[in-house]
mmCIF file with all atom_site columns, C-alpha atoms in Angstrom:
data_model
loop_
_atom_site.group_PDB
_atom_site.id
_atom_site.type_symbol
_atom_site.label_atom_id
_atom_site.label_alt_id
_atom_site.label_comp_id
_atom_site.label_asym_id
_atom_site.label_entity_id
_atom_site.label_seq_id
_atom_site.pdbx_PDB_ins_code
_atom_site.Cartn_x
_atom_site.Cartn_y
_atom_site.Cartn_z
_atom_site.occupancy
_atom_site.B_iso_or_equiv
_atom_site.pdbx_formal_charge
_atom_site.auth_seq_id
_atom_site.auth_comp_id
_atom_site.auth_asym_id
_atom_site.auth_atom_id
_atom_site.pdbx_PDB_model_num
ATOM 1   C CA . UNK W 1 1   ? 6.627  -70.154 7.713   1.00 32.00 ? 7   UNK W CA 1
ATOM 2   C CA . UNK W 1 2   ? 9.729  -71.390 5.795   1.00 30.00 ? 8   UNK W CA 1
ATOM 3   C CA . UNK W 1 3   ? 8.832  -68.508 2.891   1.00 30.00 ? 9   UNK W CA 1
ATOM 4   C CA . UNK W 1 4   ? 8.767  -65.549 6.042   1.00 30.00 ? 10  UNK W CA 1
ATOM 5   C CA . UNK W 1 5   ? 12.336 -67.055 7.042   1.00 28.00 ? 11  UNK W CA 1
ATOM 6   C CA . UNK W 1 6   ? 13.476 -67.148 3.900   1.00 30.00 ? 12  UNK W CA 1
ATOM 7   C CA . UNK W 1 7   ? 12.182 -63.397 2.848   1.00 29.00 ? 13  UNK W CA 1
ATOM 8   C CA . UNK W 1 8   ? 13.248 -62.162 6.210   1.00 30.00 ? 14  UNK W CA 1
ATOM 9   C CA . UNK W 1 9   ? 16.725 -63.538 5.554   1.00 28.00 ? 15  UNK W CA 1
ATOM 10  C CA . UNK W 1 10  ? 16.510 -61.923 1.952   1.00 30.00 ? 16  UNK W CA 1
ATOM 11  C CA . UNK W 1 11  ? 15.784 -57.841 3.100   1.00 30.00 ? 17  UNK W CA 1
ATOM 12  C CA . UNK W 1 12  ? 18.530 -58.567 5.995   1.00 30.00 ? 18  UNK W CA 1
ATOM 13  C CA . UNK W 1 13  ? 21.312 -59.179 3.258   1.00 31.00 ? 19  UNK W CA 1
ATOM 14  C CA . UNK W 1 14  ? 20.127 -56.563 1.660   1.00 33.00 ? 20  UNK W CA 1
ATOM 15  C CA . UNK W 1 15  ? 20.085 -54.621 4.058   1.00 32.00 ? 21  UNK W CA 1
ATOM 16  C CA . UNK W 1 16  ? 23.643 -55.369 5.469   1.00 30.00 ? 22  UNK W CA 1
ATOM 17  C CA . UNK W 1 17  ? 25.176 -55.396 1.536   1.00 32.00 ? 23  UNK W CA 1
ATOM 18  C CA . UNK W 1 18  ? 23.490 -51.355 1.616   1.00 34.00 ? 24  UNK W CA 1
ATOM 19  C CA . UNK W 1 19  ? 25.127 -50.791 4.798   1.00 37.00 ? 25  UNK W CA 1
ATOM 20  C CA . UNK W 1 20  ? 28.432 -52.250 3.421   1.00 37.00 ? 26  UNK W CA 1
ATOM 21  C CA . UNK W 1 21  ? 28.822 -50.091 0.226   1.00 36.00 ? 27  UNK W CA 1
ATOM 22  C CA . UNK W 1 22  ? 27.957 -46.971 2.133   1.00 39.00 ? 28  UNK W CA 1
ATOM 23  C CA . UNK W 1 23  ? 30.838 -47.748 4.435   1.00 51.00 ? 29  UNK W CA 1
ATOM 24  C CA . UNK W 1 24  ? 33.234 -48.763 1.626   1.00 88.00 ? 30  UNK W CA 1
ATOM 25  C CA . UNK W 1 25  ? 32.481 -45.105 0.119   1.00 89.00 ? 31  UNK W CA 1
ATOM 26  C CA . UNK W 1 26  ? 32.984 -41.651 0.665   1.00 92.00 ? 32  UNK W CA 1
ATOM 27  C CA . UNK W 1 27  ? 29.794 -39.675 1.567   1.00 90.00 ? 33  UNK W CA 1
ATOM 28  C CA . UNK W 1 28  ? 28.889 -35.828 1.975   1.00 91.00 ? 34  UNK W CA 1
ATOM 29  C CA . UNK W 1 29  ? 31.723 -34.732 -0.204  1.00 95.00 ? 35  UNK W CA 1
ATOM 30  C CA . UNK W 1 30  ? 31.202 -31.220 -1.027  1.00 96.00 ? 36  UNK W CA 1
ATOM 31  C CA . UNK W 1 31  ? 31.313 -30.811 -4.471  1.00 96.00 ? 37  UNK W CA 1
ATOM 32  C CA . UNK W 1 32  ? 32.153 -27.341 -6.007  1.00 96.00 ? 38  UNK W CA 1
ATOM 33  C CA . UNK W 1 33  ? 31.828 -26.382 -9.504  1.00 95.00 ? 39  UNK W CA 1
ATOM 34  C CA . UNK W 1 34  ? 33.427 -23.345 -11.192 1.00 96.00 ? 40  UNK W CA 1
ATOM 35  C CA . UNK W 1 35  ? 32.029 -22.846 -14.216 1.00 94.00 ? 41  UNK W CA 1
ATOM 36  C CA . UNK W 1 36  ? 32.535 -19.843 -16.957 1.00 95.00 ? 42  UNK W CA 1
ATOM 37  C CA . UNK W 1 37  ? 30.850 -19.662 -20.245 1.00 92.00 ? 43  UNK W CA 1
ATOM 38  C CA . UNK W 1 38  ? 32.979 -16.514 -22.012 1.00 93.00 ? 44  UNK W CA 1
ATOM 39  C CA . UNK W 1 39  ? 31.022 -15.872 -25.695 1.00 90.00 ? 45  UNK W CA 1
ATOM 40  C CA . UNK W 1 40  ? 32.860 -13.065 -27.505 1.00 92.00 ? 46  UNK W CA 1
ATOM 41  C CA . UNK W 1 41  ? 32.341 -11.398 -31.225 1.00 94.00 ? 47  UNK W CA 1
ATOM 42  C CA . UNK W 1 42  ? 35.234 -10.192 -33.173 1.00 94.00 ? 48  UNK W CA 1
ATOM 43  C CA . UNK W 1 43  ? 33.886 -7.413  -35.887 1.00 96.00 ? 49  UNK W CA 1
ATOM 44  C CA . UNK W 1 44  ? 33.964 -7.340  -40.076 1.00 96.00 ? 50  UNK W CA 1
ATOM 45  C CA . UNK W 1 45  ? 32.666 -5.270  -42.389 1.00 96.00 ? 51  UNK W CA 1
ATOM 46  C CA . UNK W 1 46  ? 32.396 -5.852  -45.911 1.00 95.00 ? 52  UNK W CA 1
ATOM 47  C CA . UNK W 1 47  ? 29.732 -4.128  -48.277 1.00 95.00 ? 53  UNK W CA 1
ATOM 48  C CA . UNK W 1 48  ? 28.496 -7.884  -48.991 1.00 95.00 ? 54  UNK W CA 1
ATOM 49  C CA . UNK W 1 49  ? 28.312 -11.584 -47.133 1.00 94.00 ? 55  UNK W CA 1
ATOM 50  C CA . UNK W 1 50  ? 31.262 -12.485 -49.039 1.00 93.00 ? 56  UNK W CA 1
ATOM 51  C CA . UNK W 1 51  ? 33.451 -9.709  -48.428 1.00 95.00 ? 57  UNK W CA 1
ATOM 52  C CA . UNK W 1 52  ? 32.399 -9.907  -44.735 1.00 95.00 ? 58  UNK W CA 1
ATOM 53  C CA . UNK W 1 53  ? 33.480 -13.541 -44.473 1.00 92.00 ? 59  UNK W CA 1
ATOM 54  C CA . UNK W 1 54  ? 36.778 -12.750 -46.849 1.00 92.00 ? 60  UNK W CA 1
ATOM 55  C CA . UNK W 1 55  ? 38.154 -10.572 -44.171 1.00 93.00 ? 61  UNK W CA 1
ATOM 56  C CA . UNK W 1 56  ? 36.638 -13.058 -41.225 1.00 91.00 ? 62  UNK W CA 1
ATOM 57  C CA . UNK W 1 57  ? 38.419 -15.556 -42.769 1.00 86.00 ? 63  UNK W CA 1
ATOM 58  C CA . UNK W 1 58  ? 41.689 -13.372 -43.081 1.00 88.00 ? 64  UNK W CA 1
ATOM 59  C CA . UNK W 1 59  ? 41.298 -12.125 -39.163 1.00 88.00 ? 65  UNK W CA 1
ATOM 60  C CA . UNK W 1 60  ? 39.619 -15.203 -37.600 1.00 83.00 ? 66  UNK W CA 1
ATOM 61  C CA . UNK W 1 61  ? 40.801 -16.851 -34.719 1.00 85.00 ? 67  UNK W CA 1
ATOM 62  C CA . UNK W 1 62  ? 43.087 -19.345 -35.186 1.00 77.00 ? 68  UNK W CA 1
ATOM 63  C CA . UNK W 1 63  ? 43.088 -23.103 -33.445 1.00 69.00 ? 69  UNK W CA 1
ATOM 64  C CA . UNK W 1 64  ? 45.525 -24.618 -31.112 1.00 65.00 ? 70  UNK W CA 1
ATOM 65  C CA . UNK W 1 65  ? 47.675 -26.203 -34.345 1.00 65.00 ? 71  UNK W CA 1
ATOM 66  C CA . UNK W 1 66  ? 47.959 -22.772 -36.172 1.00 66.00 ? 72  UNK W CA 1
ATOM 67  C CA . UNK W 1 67  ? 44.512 -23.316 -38.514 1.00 69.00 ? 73  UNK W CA 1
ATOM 68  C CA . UNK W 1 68  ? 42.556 -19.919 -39.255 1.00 69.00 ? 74  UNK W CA 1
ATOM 69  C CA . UNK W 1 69  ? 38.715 -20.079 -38.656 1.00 77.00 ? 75  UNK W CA 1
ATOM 70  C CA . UNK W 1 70  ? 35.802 -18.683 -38.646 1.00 84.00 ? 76  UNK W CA 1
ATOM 71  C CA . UNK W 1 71  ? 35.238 -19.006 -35.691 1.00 86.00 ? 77  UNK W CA 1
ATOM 72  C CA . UNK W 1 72  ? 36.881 -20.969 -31.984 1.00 87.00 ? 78  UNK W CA 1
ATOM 73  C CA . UNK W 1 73  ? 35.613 -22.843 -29.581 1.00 88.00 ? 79  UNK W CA 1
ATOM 74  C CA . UNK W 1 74  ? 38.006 -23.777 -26.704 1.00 90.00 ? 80  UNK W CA 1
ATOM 75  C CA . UNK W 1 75  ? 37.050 -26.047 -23.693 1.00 92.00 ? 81  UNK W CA 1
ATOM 76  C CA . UNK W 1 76  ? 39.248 -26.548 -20.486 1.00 94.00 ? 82  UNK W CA 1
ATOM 77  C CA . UNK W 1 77  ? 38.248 -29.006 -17.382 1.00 95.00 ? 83  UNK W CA 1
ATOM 78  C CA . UNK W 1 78  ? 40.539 -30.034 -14.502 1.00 95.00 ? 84  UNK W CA 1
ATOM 79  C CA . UNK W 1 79  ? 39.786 -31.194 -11.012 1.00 97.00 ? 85  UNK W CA 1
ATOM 80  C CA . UNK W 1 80  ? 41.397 -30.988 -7.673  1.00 96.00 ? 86  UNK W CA 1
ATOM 81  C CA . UNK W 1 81  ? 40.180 -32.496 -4.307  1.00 97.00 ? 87  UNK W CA 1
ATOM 82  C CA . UNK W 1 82  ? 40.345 -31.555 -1.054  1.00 96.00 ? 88  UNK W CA 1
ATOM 83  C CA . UNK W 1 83  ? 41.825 -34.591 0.359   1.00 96.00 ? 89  UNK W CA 1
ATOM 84  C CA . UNK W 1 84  ? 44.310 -34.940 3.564   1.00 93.00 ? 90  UNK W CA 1
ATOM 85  C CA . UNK W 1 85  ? 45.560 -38.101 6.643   1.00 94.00 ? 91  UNK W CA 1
ATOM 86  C CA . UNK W 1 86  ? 43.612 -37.912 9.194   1.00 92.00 ? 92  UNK W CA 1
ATOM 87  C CA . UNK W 1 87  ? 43.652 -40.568 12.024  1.00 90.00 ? 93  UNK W CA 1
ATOM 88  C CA . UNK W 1 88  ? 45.293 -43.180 9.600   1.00 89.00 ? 94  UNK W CA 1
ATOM 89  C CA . UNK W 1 89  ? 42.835 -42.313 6.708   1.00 92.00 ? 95  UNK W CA 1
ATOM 90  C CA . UNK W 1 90  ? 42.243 -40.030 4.369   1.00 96.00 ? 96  UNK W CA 1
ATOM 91  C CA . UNK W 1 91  ? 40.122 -37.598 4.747   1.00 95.00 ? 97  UNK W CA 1
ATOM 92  C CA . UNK W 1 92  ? 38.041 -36.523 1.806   1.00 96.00 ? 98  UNK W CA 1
ATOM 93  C CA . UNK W 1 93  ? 36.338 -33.064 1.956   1.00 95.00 ? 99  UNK W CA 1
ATOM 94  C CA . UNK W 1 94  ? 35.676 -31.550 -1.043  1.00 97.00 ? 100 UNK W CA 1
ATOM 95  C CA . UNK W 1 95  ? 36.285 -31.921 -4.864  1.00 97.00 ? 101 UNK W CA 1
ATOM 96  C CA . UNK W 1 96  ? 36.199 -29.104 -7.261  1.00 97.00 ? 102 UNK W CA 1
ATOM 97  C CA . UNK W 1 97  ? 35.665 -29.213 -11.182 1.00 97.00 ? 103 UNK W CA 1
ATOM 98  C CA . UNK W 1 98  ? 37.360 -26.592 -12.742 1.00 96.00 ? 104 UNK W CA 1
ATOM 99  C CA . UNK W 1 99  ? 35.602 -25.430 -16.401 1.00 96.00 ? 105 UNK W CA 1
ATOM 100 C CA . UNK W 1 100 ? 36.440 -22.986 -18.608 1.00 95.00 ? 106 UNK W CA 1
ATOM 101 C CA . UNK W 1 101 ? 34.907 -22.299 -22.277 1.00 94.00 ? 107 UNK W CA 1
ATOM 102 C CA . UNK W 1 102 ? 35.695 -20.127 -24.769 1.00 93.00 ? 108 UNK W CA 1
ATOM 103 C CA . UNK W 1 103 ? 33.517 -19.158 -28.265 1.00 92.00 ? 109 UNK W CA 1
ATOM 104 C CA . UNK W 1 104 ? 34.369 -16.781 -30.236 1.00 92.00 ? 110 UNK W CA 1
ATOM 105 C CA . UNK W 1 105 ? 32.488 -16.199 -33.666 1.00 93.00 ? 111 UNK W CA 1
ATOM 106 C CA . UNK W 1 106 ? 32.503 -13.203 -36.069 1.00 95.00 ? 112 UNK W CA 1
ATOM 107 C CA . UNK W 1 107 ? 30.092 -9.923  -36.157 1.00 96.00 ? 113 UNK W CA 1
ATOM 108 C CA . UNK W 1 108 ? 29.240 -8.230  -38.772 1.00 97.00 ? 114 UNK W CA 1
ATOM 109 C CA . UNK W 1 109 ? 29.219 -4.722  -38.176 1.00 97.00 ? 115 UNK W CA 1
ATOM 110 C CA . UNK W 1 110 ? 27.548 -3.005  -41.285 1.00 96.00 ? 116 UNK W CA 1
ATOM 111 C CA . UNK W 1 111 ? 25.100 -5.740  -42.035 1.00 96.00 ? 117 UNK W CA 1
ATOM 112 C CA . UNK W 1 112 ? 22.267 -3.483  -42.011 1.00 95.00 ? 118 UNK W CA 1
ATOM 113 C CA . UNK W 1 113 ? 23.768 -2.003  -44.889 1.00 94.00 ? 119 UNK W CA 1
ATOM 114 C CA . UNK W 1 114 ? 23.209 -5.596  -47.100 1.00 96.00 ? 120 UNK W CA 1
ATOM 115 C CA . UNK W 1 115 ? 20.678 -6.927  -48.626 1.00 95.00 ? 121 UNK W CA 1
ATOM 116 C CA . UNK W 1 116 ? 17.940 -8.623  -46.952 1.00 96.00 ? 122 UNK W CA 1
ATOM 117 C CA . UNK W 1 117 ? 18.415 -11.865 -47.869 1.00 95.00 ? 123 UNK W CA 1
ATOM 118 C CA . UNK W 1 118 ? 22.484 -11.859 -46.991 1.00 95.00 ? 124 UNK W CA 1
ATOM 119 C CA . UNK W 1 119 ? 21.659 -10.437 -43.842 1.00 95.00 ? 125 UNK W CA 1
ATOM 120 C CA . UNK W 1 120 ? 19.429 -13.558 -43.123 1.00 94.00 ? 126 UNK W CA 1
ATOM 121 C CA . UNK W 1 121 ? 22.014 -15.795 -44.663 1.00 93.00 ? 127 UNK W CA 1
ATOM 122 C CA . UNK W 1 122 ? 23.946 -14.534 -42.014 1.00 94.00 ? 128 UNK W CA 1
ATOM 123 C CA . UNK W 1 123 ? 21.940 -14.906 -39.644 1.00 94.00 ? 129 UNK W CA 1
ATOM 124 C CA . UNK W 1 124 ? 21.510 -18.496 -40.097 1.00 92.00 ? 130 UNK W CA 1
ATOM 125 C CA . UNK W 1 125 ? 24.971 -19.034 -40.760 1.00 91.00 ? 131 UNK W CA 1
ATOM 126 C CA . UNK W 1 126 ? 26.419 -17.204 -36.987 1.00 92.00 ? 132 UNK W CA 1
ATOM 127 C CA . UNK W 1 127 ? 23.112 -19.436 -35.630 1.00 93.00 ? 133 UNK W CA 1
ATOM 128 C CA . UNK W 1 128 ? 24.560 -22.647 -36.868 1.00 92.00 ? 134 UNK W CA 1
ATOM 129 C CA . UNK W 1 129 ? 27.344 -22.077 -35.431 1.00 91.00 ? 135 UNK W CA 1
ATOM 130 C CA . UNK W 1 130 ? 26.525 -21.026 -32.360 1.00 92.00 ? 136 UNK W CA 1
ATOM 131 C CA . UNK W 1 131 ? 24.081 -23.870 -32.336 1.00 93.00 ? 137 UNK W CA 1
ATOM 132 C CA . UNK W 1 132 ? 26.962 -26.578 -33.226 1.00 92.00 ? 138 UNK W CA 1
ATOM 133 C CA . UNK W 1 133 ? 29.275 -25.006 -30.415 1.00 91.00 ? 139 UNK W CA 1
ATOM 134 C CA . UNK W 1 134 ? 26.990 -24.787 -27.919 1.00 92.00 ? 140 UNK W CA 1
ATOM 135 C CA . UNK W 1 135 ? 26.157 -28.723 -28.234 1.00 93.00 ? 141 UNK W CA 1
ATOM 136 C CA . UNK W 1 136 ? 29.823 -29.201 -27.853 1.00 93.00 ? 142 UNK W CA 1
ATOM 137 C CA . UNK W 1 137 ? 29.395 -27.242 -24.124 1.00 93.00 ? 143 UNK W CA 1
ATOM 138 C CA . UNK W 1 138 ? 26.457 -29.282 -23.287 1.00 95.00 ? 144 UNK W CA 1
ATOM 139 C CA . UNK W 1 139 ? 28.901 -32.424 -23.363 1.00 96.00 ? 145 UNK W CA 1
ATOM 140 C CA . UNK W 1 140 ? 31.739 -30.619 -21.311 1.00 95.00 ? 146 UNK W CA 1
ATOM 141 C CA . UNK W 1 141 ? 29.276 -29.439 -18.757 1.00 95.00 ? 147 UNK W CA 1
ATOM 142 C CA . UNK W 1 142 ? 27.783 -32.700 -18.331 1.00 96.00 ? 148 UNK W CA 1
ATOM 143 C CA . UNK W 1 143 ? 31.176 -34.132 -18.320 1.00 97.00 ? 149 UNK W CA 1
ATOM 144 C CA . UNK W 1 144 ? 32.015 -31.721 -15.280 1.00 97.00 ? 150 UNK W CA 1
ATOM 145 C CA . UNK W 1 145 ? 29.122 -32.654 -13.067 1.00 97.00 ? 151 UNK W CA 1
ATOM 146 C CA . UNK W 1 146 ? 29.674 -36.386 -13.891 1.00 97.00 ? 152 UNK W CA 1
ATOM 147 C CA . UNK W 1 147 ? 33.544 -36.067 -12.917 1.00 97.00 ? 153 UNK W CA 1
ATOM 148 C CA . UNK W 1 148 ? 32.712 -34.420 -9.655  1.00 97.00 ? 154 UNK W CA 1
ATOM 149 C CA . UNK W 1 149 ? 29.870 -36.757 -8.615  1.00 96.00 ? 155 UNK W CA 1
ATOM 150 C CA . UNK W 1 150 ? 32.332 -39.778 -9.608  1.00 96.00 ? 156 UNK W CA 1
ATOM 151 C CA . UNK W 1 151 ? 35.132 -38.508 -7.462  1.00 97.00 ? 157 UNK W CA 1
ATOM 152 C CA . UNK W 1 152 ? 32.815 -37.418 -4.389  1.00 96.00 ? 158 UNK W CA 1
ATOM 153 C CA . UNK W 1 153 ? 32.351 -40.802 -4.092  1.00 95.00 ? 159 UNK W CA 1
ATOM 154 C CA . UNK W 1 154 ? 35.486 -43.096 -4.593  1.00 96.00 ? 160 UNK W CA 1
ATOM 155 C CA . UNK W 1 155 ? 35.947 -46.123 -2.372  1.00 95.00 ? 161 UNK W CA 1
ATOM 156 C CA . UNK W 1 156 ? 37.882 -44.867 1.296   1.00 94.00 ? 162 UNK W CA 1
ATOM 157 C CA . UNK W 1 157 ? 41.413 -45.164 1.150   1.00 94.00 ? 163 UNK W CA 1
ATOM 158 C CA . UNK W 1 158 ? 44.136 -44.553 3.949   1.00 94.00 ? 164 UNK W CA 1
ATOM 159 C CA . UNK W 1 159 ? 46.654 -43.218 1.081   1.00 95.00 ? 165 UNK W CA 1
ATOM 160 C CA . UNK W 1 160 ? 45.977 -39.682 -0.129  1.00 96.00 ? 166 UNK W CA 1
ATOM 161 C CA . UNK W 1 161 ? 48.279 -40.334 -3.394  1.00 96.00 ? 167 UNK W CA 1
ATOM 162 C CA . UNK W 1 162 ? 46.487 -43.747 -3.864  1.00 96.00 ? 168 UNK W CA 1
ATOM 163 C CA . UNK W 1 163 ? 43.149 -41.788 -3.406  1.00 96.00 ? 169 UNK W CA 1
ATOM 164 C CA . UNK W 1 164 ? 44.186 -38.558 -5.979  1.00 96.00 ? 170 UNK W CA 1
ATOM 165 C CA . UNK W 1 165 ? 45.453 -41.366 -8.438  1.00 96.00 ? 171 UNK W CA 1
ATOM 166 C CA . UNK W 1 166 ? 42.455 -43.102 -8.809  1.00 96.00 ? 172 UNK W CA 1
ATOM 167 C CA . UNK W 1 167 ? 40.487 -39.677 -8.530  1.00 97.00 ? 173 UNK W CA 1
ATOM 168 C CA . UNK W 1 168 ? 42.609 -39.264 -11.765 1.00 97.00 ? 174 UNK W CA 1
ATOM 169 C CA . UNK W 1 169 ? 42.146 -42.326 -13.547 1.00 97.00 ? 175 UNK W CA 1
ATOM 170 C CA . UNK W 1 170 ? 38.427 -41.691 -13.589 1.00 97.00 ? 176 UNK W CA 1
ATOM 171 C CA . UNK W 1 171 ? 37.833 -38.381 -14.389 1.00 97.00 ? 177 UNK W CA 1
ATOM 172 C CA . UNK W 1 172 ? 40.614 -39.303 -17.261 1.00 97.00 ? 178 UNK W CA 1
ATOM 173 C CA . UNK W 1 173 ? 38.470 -42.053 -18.335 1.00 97.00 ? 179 UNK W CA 1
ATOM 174 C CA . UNK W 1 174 ? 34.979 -39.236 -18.449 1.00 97.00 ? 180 UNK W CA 1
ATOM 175 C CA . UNK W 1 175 ? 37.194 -37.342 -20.477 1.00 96.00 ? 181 UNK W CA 1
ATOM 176 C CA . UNK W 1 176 ? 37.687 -39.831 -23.037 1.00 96.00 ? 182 UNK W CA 1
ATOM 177 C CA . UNK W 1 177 ? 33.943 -40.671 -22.914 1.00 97.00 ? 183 UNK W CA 1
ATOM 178 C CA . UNK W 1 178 ? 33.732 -36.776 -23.617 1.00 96.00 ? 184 UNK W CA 1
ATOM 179 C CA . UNK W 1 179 ? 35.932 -36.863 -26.493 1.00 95.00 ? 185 UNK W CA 1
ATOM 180 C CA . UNK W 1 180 ? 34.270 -40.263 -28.383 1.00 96.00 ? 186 UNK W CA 1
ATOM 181 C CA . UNK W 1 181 ? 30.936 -38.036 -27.635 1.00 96.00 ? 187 UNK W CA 1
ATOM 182 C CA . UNK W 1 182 ? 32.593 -34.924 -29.997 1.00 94.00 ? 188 UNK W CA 1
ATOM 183 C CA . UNK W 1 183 ? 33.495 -37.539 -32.493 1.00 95.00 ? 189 UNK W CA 1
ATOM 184 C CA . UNK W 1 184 ? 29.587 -38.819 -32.506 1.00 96.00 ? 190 UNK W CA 1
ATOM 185 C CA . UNK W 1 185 ? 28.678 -35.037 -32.981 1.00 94.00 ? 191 UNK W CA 1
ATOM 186 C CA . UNK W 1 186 ? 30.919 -34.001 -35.721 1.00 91.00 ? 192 UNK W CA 1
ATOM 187 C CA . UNK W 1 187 ? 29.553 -37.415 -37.705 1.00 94.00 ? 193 UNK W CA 1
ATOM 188 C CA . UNK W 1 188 ? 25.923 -37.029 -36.820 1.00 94.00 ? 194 UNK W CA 1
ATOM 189 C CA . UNK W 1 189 ? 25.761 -33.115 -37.902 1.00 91.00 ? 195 UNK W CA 1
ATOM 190 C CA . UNK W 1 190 ? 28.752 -33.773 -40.631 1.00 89.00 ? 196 UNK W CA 1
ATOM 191 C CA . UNK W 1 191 ? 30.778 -30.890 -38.465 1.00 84.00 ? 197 UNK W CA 1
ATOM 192 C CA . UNK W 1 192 ? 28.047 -28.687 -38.015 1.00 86.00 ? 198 UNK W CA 1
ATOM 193 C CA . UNK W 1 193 ? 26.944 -28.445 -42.137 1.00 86.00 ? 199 UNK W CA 1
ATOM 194 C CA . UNK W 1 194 ? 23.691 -30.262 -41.347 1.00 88.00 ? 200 UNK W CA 1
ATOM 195 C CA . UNK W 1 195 ? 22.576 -27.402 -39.177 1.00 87.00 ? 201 UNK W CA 1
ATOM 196 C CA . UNK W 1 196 ? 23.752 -24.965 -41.507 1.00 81.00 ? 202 UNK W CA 1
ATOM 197 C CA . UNK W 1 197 ? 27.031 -24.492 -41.139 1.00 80.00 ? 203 UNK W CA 1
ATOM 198 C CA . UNK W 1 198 ? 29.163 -24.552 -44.200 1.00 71.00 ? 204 UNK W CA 1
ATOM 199 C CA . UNK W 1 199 ? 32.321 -22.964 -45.704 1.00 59.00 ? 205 UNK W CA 1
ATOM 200 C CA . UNK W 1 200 ? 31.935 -21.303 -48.667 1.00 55.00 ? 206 UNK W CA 1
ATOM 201 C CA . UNK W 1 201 ? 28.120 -20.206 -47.427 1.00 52.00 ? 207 UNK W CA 1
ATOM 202 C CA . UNK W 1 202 ? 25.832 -22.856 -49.468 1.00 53.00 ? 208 UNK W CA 1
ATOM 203 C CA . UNK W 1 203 ? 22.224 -21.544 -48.205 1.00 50.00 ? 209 UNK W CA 1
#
């Protein structure tokens, strides 16, 4: 009888700590994502690989500290939510993840004009580097849908400030997580050369 009481007494703290946490929480928070994925190709020509990438590298896009490239990738991600007083509280309604990313890598135009085996080189090379970028948009994607989910469900507050704040502090903190997660790729695929992605081309 003692081990019923006892097991009883058990599933009703349970119970009540459930209860408690769903309370402490925001719940049904709409969460809206606005995702765009923009891939674009700038042309070269060039009767050979190397003259191809010559003028690539001449007309590349550049980065955000002036470098010329190959090729870009560019990744933005903010947040807002939908947050107001209401009756002493504040209200949370929505939350929505803002992402934008941006890859641009080079075409070339007159390839069918080269050799077979450049045009495959090629081939693998654009590949890698699609393949290398599109890893990195894997992480801010999953970063997005981890930031909203976080902030859909941040402890109730009666301060909308107090509540946008710590909204803040952890989609700051998924950001970081984000950017320790680049490092890991850039060291695990030695930026990209161990899937084929090297500058000068080293088939």
């Amino acid at each position: 009888m003692g081990k019923l009481y006892n097991l009883a007494w058990g599933l009703s703290l349970l119970w009540t700590a459930a209860v408690g946490a769903t309370q402490a929480h925001y719940t049904g928070v709409k969460i809206e994502p606005d995702i765009r994925v923009d891939f674009q190709f700038y042309k070269v020509k060039g009767a050979t690989m190397q003259a191809a990438l010559a003028q690539a590298s001449s007309i590349g896009p550049k980065g955000s500290f002036g470098q010329q490239g190959l090729g870009m990738a560019s990744y933005q991600l903010n947040w807002s939510m939908l947050a107001y007083p209401l009756a002493g509280n504040c209200s949370l309604n929505g939350v929505k993840v803002t992402t934008r990313i941006k890859v641009m890598v080079p075409e070339w135009v007159n390839k069918s004009q080269a050799s077979v085996r450049e045009q495959q080189n090629w081939n693998i090379m654009v590949g890698a580097m699609l393949d290398y970028e599109s890893r990195h948009k894997d992480i801010v994607q999953e970063t997005a849908s981890a930031i909203g989910f976080k902030l859909s469900q941040l402890p109730r507050s009666n301060d909308c400030d107090a509540l946008r704040h710590q909204g803040d502090l952890q989609g700051q903190a998924l950001l970081a997580q984000a950017k320790s997660r680049f490092a890991r790729l850039a060291e695990q695929t030695d930026h990209g050369r161990k899937l084929g992605l090297s500058w000068p081309f080293n088939p």
